[in-house]
Tab-separated table of C-alpha atoms and ligand atoms in Angstrom:
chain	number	residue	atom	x	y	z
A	1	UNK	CA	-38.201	-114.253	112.570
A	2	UNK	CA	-39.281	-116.779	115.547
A	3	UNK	CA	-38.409	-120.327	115.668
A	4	UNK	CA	-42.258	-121.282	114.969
A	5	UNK	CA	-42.005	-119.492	111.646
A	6	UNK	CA	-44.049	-120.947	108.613
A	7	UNK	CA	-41.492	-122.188	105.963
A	8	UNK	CA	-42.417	-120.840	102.572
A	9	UNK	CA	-41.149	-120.915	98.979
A	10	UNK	CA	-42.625	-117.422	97.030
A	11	UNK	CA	-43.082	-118.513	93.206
A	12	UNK	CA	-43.683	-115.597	91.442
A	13	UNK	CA	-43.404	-113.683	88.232
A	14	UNK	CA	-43.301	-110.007	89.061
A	15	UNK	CA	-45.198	-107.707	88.117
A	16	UNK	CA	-46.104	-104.629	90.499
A	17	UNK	CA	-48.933	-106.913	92.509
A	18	UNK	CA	-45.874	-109.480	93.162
A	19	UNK	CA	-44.060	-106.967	94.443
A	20	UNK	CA	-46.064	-105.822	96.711
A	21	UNK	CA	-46.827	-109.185	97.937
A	22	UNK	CA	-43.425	-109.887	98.559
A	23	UNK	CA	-42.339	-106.532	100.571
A	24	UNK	CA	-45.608	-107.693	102.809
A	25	UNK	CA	-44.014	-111.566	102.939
A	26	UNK	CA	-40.902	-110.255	103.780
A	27	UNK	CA	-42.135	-107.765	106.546
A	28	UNK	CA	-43.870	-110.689	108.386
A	29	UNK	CA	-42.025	-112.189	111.222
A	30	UNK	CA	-44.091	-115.277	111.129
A	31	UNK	CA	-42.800	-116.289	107.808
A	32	UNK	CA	-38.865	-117.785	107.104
A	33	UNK	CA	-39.104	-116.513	103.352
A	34	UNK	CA	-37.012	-120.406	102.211
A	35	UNK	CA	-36.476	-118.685	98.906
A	36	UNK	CA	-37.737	-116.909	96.036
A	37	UNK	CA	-38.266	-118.625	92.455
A	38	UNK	CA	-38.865	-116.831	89.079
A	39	UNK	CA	-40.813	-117.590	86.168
A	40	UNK	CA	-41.702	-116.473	83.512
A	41	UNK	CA	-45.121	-114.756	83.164
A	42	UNK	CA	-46.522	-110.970	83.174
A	43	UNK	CA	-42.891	-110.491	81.414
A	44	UNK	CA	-40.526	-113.195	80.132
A	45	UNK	CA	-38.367	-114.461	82.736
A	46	UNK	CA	-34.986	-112.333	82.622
A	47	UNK	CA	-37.128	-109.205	83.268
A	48	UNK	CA	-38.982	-111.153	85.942
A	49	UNK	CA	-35.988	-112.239	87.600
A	50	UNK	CA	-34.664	-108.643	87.505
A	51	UNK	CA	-38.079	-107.809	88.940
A	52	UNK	CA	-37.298	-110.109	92.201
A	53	UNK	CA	-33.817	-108.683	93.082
A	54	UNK	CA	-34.719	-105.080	92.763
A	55	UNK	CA	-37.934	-105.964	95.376
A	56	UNK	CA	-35.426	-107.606	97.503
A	57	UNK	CA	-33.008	-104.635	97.580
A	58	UNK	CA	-35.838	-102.256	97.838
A	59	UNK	CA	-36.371	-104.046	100.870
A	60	UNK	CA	-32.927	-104.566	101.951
A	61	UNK	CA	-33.036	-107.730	101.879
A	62	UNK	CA	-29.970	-108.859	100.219
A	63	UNK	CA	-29.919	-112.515	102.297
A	64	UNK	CA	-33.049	-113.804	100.395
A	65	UNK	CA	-32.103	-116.436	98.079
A	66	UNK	CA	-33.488	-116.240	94.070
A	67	UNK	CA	-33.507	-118.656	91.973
A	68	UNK	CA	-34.278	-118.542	88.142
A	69	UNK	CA	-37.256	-120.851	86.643
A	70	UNK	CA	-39.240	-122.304	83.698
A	71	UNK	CA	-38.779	-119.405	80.704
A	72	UNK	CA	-41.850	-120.871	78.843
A	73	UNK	CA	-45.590	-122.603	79.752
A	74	UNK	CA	-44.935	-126.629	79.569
A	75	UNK	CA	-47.056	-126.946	76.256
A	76	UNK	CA	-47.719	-123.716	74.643
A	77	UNK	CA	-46.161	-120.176	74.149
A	78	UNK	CA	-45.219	-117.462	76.328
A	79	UNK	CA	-48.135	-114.618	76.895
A	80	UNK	CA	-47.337	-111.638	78.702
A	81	UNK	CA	-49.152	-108.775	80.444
A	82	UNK	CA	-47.578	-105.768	79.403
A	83	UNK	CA	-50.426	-104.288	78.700
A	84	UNK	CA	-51.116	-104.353	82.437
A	85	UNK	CA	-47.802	-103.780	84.096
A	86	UNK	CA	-45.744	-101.755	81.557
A	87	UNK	CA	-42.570	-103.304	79.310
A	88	UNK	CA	-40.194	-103.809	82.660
A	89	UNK	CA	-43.180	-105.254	84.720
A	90	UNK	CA	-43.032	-103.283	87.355
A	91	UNK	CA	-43.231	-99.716	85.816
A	92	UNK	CA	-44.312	-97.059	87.881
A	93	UNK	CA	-41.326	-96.072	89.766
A	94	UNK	CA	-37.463	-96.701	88.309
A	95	UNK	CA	-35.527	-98.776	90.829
A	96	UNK	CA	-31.612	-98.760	90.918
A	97	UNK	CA	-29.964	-101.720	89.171
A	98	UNK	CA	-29.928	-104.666	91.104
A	99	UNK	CA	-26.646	-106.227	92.135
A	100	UNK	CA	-27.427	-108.847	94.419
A	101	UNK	CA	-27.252	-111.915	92.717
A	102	UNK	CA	-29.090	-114.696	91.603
A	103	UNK	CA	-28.729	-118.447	92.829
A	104	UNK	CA	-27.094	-120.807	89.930
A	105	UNK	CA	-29.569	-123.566	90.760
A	106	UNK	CA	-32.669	-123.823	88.808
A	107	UNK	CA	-36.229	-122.940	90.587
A	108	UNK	CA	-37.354	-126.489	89.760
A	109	UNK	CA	-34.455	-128.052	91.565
A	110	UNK	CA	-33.964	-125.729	94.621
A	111	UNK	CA	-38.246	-126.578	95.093
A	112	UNK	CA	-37.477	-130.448	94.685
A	113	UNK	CA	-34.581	-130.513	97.183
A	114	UNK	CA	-36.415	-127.795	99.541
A	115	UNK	CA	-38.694	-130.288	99.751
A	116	UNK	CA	-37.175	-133.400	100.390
A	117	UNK	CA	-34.309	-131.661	102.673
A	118	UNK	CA	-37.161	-130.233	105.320
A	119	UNK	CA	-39.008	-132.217	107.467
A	120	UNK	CA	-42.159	-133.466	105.705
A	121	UNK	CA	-45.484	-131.151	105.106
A	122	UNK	CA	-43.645	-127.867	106.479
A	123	UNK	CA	-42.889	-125.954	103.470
A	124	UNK	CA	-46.040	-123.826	101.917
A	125	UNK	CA	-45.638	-122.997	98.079
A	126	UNK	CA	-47.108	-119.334	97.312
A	127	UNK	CA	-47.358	-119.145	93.912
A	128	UNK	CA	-47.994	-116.225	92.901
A	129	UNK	CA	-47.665	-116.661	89.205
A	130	UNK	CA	-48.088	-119.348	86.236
A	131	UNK	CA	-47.313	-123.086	87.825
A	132	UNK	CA	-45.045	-123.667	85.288
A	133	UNK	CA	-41.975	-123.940	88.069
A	134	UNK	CA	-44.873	-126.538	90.600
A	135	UNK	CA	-45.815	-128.736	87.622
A	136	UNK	CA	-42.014	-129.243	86.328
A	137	UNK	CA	-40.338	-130.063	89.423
A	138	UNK	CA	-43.650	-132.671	90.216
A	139	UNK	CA	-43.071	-134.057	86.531
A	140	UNK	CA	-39.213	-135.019	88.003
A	141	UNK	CA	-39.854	-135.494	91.187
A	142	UNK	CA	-43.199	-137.362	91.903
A	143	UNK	CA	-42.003	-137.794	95.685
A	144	UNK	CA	-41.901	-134.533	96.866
A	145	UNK	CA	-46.075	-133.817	96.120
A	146	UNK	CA	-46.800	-135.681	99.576
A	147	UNK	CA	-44.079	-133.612	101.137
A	148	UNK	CA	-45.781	-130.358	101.141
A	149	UNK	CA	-47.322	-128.679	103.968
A	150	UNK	CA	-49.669	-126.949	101.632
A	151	UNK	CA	-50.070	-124.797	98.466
A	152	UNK	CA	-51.696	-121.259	98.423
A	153	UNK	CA	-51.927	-120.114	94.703
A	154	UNK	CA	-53.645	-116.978	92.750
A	155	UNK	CA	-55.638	-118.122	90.305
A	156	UNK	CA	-58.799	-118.873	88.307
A	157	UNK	CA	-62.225	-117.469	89.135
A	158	UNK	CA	-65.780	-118.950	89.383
A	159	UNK	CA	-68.500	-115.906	89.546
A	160	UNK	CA	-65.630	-113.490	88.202
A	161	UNK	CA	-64.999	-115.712	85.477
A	162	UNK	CA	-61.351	-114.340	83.579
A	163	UNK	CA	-59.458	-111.174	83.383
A	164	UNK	CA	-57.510	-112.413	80.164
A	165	UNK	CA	-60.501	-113.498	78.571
A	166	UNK	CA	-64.004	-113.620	79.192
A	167	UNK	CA	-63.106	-117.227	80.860
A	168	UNK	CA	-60.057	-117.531	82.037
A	169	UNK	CA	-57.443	-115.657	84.625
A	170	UNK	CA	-54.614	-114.673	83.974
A	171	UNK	CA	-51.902	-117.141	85.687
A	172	UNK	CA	-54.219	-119.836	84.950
A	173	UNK	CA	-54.514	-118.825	80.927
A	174	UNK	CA	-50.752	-118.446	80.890
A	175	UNK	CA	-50.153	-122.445	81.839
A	176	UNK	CA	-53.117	-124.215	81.927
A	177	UNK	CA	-51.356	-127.975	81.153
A	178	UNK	CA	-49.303	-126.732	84.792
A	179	UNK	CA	-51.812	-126.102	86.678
A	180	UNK	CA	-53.604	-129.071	85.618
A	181	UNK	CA	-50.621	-131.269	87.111
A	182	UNK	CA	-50.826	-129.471	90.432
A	183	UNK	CA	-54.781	-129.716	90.537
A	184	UNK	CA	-54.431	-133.604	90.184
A	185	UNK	CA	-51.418	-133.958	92.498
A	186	UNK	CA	-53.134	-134.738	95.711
A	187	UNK	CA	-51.897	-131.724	97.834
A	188	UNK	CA	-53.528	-129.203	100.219
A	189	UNK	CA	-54.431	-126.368	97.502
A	190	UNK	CA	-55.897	-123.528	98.515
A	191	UNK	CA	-56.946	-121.449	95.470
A	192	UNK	CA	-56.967	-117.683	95.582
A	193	UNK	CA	-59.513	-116.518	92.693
A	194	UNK	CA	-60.844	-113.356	91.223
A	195	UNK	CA	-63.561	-113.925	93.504
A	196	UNK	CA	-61.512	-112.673	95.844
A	197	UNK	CA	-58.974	-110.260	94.396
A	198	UNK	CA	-61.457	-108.169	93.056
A	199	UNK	CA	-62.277	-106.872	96.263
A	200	UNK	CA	-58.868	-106.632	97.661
A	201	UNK	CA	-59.033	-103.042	95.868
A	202	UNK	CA	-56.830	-100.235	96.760
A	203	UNK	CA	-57.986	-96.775	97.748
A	204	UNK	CA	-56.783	-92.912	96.785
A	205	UNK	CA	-56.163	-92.438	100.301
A	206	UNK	CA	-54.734	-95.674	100.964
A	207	UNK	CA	-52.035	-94.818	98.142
A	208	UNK	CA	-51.778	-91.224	100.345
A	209	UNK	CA	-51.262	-92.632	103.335
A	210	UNK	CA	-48.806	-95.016	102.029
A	211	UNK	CA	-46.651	-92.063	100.576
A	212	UNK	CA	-47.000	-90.507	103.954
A	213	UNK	CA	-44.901	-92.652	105.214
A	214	UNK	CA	-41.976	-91.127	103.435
A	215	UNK	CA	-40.266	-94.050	102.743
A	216	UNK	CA	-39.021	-95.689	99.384
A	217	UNK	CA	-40.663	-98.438	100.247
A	218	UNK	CA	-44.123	-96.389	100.560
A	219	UNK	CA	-43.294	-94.572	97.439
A	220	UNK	CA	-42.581	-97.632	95.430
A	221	UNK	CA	-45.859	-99.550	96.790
A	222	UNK	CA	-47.855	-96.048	95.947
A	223	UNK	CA	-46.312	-95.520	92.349
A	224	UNK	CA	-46.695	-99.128	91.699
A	225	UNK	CA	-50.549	-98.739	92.651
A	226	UNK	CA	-51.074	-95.905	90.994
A	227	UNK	CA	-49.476	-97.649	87.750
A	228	UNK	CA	-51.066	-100.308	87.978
A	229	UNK	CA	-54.726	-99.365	89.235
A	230	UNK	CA	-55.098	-97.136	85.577
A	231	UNK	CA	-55.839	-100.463	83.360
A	232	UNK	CA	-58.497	-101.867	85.758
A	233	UNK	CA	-60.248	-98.648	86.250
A	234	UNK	CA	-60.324	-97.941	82.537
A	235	UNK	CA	-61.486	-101.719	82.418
A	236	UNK	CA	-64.186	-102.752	85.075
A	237	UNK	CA	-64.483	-99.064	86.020
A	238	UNK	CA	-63.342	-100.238	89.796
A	239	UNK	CA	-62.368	-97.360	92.442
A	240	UNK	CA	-58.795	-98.689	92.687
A	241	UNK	CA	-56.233	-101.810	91.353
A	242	UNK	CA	-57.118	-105.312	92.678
A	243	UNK	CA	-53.952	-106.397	95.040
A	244	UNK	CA	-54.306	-110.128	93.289
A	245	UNK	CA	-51.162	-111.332	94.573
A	246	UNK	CA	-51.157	-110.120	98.253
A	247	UNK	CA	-54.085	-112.066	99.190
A	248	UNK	CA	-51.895	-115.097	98.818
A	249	UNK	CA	-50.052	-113.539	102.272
A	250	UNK	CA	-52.770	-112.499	103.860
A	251	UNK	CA	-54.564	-115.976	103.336
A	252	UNK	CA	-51.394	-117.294	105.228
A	253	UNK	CA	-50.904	-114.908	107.841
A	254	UNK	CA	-54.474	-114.246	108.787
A	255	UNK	CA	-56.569	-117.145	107.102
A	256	UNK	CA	-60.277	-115.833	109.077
A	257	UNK	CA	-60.232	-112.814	107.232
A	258	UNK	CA	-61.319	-115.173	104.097
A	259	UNK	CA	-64.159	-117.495	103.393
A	260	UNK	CA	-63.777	-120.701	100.931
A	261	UNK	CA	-65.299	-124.633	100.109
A	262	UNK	CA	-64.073	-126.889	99.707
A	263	UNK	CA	-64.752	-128.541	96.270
A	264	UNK	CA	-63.368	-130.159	93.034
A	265	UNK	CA	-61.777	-127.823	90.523
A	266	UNK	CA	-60.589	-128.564	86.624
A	267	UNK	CA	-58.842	-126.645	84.125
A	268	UNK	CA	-59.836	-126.427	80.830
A	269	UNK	CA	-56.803	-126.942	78.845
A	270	UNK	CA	-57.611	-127.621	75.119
A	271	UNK	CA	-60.833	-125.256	74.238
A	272	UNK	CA	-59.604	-122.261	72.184
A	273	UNK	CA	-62.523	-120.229	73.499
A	274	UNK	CA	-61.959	-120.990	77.284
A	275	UNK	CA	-58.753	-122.337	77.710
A	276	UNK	CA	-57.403	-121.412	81.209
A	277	UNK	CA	-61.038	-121.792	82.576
A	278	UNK	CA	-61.234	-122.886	85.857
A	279	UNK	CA	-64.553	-125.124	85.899
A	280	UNK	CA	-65.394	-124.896	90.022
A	281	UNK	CA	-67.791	-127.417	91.481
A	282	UNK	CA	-68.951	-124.380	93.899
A	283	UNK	CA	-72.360	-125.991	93.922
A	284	UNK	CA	-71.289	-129.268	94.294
A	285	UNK	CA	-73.076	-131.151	91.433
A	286	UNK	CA	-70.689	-133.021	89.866
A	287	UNK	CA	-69.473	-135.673	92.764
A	288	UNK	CA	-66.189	-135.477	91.860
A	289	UNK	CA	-64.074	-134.847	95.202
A	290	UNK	CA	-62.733	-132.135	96.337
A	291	UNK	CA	-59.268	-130.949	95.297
A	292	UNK	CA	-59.480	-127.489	96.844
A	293	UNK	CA	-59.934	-124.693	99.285
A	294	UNK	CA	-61.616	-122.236	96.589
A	295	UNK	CA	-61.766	-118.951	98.588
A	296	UNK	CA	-64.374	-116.528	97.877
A	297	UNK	CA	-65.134	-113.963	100.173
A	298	UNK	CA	-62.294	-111.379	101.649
A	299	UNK	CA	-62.146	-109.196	104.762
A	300	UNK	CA	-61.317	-106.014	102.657
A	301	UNK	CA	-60.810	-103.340	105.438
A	302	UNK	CA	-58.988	-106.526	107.887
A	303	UNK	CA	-56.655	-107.345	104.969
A	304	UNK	CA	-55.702	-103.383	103.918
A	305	UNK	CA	-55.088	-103.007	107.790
A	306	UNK	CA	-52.952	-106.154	108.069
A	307	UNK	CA	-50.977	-104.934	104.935
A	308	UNK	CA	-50.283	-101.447	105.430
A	309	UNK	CA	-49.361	-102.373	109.018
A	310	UNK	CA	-46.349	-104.409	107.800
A	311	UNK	CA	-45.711	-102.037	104.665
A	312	UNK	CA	-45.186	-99.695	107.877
A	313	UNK	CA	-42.606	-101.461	109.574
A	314	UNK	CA	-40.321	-100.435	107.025
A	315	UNK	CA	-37.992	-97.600	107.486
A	316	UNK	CA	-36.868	-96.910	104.020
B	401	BDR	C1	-52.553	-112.385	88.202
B	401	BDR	O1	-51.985	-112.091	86.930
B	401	BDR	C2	-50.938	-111.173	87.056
B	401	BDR	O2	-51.116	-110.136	86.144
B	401	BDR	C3	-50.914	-110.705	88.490
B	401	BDR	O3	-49.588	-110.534	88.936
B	401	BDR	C4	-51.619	-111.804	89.240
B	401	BDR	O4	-50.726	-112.807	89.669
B	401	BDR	C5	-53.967	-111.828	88.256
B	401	BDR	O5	-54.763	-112.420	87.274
B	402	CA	CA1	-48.305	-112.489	89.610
């Protein structure tokens, strides 16, 4: 890692996606990984937080520091995504056991006194996940909002509109009172749609290549994929599995390969029939000002070459 490293906190909920994103965060020299929070999400949080060490191991990267979060949505119950990424979360492949261990501080708190420890606006929030872990520690610590450096978050969809129901996305249906909170707080929020992540999508010989790398890292990322990629192809009928959650990375590590406006962006939290919806002023005829960098184009063949070069660097 060099000294000019971007400082980041990963919030995350894994899920095979997650994990992917992570083994590319951690392969990245340019990023000094602060810490890795759980929450709960596409499983409930224990599983989650299992989910995070075995990625870390898998990696061999025992140093990283993870810290348990928020085991339920601030206002309304759990949902989960089994459906999508099997009863463990990250089926596909079974990892050892972890044993590394986790952190005894809470996400909320380690975020909170990340934040007001490092110099102001140089720590980026990923979240990769419900906000859940964001919108708690704001709620206790309204200082630390101007503090940030910036926020780069997967979620919500404009043209797309949902994948967990007709209008809403998942991470955005799964806490929509959270991600209200961070919408209104005032920071640098770059949002990372559908728009986007539908066209992150992998490729048979993409998965190939990646087990030709005969690595367990390769294998994990390929049996993962190949996991994960049956419920969207049964689904949208797509060629491959939308990498939702690595786009968050490659937004930070090579921000041209994406295209965005800036504009205002609301939540709808109380509607039964579009709660989670993420109402985006792409047109701009509302007035209200913008409280986003709503990203909607991707560099697909850019991003899958910036990816697999990192998944590369690893050895094992
Ligand atoms: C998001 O929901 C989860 O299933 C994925 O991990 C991703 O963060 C996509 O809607
Ligand atoms: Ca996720």
């Amino acid at each position: 890692m060099s000294s000019t490293a971007q400082k980041i906190i990963i919030d995350t909920d894994p899920g095979q996606d997650d994990g992917v994103a992570i083994l590319f965060a951690l392969a990245s020299k340019e990023l000094d990984i602060l810490g890795i929070t759980t929450v709960a999400g596409n499983v409930p949080l224990a599983l989650t937080s299992q989910n995070a060490r075995m990625i870390c191991e898998l990696a061999e990267r025992t140093d990283i520091k993870i810290f348990v979060g928020c085991d339920a949505p601030l206002n309304k119950p759990l949902v989960t995504a089994e459906n999508i990424h099997g009863k463990t979360g990250l089926d596909g492949i079974t990892l050892p056991e972890p044993t590394m261990p986790l952190q005894s501080m809470h996400s909320v708190d380690f975020i909170i006194e990340t934040l007001r420890r490092e110099p102001e606006k140089t720590v980026t929030l990923c979240t990769l996940g419900p906000m859940t872990n964001i919108a708690t520690a704001f709620l206790k610590a309204p200082d630390i909002a101007p503090r940030i450096k910036k926020i780069i978050a997967m979620g919500g969809g404009f043209f797309e509109g949902g994948n967990i129901t007709p209008a809403a996305e998942f991470n955005m249906f799964v806490d929509p009172d959270a991600a209200k909170i961070v919408l209104a707080a005032g920071v640098d929020l770059t949002l990372v749609p559908l728009d986007v992540t539908h066209f992150a999508l992998t490729s048979q010989e993409w998965i190939k290549n990646l087990r030709a790398l005969n690595t367990k890292v390769g294998e994990a990322v390929a049996s993962w994929t190949d996991f994960f990629e049956r419920y969207d192809k049964e689904k949208y009928g797509s060629a491959g599995a939308p990498l939702h959650d690595p786009c968050v990375i490659g937004y930070l590590l090579r921000p041209e390969l994406f295209t965005g406006r800036h504009i205002n962006v609301e939540i709808e939290t109380e509607s039964p029939l579009t709660a989670g919806a993420t109402v985006a002023d792409w047109w701009r005829v509302t007035g209200r000002p913008a409280n986003a960098f709503f990203l909607n184009t991707i560099d697909r063949d850019g991003f899958f070459e910036l990816l697999t070069e990192r998944l590369s660097l690893y050895k094992y």
